[in-house]
Structures are given as structure tokens and as C-alpha cells.
Tab-separated table of C-alpha atoms in Angstrom:
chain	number	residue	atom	x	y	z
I	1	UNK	CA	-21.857	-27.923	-27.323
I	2	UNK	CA	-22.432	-29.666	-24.374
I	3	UNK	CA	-26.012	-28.083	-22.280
I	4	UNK	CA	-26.103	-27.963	-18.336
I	5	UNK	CA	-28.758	-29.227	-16.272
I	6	UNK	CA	-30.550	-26.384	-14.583
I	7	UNK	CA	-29.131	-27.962	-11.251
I	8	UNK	CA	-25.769	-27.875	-12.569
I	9	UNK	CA	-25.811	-24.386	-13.537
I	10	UNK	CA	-26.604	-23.071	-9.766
I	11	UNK	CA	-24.554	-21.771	-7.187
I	12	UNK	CA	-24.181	-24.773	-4.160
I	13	UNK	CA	-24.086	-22.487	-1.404
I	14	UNK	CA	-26.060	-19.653	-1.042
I	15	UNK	CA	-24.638	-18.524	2.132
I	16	UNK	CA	-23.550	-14.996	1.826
I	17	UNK	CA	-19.843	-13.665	2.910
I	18	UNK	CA	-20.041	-11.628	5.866
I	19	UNK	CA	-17.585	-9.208	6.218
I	20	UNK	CA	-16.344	-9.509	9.538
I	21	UNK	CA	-15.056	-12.635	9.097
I	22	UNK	CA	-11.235	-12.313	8.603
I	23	UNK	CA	-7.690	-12.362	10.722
I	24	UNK	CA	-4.054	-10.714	9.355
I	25	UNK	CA	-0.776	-11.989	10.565
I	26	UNK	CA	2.722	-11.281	9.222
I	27	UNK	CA	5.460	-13.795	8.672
I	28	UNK	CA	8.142	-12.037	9.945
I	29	UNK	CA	6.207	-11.259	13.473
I	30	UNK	CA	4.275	-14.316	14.204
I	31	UNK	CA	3.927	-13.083	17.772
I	32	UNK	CA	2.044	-10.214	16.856
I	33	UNK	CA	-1.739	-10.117	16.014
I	34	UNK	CA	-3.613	-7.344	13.789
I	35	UNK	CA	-6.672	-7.078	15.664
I	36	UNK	CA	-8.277	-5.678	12.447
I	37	UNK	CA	-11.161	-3.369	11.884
I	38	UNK	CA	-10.830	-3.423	8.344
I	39	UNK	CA	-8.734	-4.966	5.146
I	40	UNK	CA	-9.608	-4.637	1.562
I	41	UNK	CA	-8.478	-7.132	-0.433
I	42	UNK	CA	-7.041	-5.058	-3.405
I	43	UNK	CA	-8.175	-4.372	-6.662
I	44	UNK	CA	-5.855	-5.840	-9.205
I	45	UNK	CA	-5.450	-4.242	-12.911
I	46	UNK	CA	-4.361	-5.589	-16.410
I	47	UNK	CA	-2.748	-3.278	-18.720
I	48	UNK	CA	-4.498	-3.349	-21.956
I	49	UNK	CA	-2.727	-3.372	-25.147
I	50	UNK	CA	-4.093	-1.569	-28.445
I	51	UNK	CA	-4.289	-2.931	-31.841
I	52	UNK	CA	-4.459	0.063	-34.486
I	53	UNK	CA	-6.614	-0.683	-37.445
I	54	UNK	CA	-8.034	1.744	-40.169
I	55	UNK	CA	-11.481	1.696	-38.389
I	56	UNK	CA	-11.006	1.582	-34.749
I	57	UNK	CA	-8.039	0.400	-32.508
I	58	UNK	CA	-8.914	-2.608	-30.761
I	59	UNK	CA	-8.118	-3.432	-27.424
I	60	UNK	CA	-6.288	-6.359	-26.890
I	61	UNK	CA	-5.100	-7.815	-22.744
I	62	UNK	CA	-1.466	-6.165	-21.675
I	63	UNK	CA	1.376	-8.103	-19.930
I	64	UNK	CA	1.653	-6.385	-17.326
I	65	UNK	CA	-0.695	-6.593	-13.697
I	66	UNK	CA	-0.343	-3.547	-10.985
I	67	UNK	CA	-1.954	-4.214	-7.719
I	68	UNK	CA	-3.312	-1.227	-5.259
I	69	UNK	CA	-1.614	-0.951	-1.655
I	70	UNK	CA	-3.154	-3.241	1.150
I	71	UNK	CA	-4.608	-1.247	4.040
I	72	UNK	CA	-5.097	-2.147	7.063
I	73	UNK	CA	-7.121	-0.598	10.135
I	74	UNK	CA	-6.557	-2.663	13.198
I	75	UNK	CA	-7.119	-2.237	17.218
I	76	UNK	CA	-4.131	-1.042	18.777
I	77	UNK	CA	-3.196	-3.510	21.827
I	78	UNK	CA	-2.638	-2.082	25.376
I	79	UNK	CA	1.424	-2.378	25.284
I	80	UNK	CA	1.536	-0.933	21.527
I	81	UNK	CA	3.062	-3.929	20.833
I	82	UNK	CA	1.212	-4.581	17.016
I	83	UNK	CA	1.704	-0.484	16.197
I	84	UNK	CA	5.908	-0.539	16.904
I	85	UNK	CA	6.295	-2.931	14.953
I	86	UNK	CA	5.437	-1.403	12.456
I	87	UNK	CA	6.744	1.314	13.494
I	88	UNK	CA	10.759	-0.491	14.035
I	89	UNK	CA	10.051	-1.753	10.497
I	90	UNK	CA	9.335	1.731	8.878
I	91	UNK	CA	12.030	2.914	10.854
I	92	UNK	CA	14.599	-0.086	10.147
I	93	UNK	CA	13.901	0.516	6.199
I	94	UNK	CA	14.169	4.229	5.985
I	95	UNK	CA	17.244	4.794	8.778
I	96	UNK	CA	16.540	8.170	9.340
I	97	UNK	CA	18.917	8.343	12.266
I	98	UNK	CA	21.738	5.332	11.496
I	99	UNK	CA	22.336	2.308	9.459
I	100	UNK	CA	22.468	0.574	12.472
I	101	UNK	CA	18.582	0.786	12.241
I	102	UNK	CA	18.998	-1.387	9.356
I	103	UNK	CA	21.026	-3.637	10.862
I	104	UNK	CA	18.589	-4.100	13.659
I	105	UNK	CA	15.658	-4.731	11.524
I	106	UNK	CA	17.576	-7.685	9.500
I	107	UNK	CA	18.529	-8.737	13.065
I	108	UNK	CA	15.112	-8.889	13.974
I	109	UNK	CA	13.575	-11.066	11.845
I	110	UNK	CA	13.141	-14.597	13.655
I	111	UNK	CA	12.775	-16.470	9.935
I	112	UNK	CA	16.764	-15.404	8.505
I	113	UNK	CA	18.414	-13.492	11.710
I	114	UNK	CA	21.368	-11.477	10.126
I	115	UNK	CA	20.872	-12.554	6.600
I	116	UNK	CA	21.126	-10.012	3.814
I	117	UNK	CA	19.401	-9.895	0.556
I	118	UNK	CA	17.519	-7.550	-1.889
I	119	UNK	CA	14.455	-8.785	0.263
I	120	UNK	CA	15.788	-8.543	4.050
I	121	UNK	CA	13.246	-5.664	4.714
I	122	UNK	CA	9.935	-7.497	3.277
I	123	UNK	CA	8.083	-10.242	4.223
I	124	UNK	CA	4.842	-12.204	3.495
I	125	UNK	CA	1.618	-11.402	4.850
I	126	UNK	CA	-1.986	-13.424	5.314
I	127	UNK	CA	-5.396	-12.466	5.340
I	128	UNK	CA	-7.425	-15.827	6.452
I	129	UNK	CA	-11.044	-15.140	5.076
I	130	UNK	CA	-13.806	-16.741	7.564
I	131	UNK	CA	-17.275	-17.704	6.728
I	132	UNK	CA	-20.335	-17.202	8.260
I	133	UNK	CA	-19.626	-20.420	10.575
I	134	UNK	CA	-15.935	-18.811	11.747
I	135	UNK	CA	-14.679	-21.566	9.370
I	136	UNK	CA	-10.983	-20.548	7.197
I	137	UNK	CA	-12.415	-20.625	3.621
I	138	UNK	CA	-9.828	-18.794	2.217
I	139	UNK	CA	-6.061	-17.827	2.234
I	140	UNK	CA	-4.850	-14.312	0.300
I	141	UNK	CA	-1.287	-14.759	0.684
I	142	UNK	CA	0.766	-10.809	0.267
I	143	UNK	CA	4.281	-11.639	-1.019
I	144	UNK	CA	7.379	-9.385	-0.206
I	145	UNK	CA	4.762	-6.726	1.937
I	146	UNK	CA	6.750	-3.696	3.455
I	147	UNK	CA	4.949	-0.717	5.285
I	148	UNK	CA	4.887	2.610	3.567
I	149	UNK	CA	2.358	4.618	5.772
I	150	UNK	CA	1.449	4.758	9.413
I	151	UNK	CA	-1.292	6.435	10.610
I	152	UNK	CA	-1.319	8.606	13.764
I	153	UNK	CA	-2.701	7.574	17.228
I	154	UNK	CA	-5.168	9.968	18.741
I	155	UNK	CA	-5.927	10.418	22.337
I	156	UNK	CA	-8.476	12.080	23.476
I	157	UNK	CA	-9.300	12.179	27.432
I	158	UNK	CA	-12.478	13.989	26.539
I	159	UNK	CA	-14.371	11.306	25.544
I	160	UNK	CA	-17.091	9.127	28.160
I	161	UNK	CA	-17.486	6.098	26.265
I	162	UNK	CA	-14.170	3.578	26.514
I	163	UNK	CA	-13.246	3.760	22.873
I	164	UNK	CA	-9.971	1.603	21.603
I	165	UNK	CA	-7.060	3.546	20.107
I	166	UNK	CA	-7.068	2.344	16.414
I	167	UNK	CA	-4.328	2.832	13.765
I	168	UNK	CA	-3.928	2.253	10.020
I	169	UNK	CA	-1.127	0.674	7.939
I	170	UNK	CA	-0.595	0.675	3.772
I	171	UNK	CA	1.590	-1.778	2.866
I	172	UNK	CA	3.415	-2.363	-0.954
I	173	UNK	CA	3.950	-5.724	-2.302
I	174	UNK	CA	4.780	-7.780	-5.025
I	175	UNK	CA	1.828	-9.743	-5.471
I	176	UNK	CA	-1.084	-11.677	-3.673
I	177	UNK	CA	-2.293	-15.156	-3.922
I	178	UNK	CA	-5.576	-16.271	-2.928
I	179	UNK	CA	-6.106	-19.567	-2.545
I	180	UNK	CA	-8.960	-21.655	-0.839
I	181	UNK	CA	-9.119	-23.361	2.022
């Protein structure tokens, strides 16, 4: 067994993470930015598995990993540009009115214009993670993201301070990478 030197066995940077430090973009809408208030990075499970035995079953890791949704709260720009988007999208995937609004969401997207697959309403989404410096440090990568909740916009022309409209999005996906930058 091979022994560390205390050195060795210490953390190199003892900056903390602050937790204002991050951007979210989507692949399929470069041109809009998520001003963001706030993103979780999710919480990510593993099934576990049980062993019987006469005495006590014994757990034992599953197969199987389920991820929570991403949420995101984010500053709602002036022309509402960031909030129909996802809007369109949630519109485009559930076609509430025609399948037309399908159409125009595949249509839409700048990567595969008019191309049809099992993944046409999905995309990829990335949080960069900044560190105290405003440096990229890190890169969670969302694969095949699609909205499932939209949160209202309130108005309210009783207030005295300027305060900015601000919305909230949960998105599904497959899974999420994180790699470092």
C-alpha cells in the first residue's frame, strides 16, 4: 500500500465556488440567451439492487440511473424573445391547435431545418460553470432537453421599485455530462 505525502493528500485550490458564476444556452437557439437567476444542476440516482440472504438482504448498485428535471429561473428580456421560445417549442411539441405547429418547430431549428426523427423536438443544452475569476471551469452538457413546464409572467404596475419580469422553465432529458474545462 502505497502512503501519501501530507502535501499530496490536500486539496490545490482552496478557492470556494461561488454560485453566481454560471451562463445557459441551448443548441437549437444559439441566438437566444437565458439570463439566469438560478439552475440546479440535478441530482442524479442509482437504482440499488438487493441480494436476499438468510440474515439480511444486502444491497448491491442497480443498472439503472434516473436524473431529476433541470430548472431554470432566468430574466425575461424586453422583446420576450428567450420566454417564446420556449413557449413555440412547448407549443410545436404538444400541437394543441394543428400539426402544422409541429411542422413549424422542425422547421425552426437552424442545426437540421425540415429533418424528421424520433429526436426533431429535443435538443442539447449547456450550463458553463464560472469561477470566482469569471473563468469557464466547467461544461454540464443536457442531452436531448425538451421543455415540460412554463411558468407564468406576472405584472404588477403596483410596484415602485423597477423589478425585471422573471420566468421559470423544467426541462426533461436524457442525460447530462459534466466535463471540465
Amino acid at each position: 500500500m502505497e502512503f501519501l505525502k501530507p502535501l499530496q493528500r490536500q486539496i490545490g485550490n482552496r478557492n470556494f465556488l461561488a454560485s453566481s458564476g454560471f451562463k445557459f444556452s441551448l443548441s437549437k437557439f444559439p441566438k437566444v440567451d437565458f439570463l439566469s437567476n438560478t439552475a440546479l444542476i440535478p441530482a442524479i440516482n442509482l437504482g440499488v439492487a438487493f441480494q436476499p440472504t438468510y440474515l439480511k438482504d444486502i444491497p448491491i448498485p442497480g443498472d439503472k440511473l434516473t436524473y431529476d428535471d433541470f430548472t431554470l429561473d432566468f430574466i425575461v428580456d424586453e422583446e420576450l424573445e428567450n420566454y417564446i421560445i420556449v413557449h413555440n417549442w412547448m407549443m410545436g411539441l404538444g400541437y394543441p391547435e394543428s400539426v402544422e405547429q409541429y411542422e413549424n418547430l422542425i422547421d425552426s431549428d437552424p442545426q437540421n431545418p425540415g429533418v424528421h426523427n424520433a429526436n426533431s423536438g429535443q435538443c442539447d443544452g449547456t450550463l458553463i460553470i464560472y469561477n470566482s475569476s469569471f473563468n469557464p471551469i466547467a461544461q454540464v452538457t443536457f442531452q436531448g432537453m425538451f421543455p415540460v413546464s412554463l411558468s407564468t409572467i406576472e405584472f404588477d404596475a403596483k410596484t415602485e421599485d423597477t423589478n425585471y419580469v422573471t420566468a421559470s422553465v423544467t426541462f426533461k432529458y436524457t442525460n447530462y455530462i459534466i466535463k471540465k474545462l
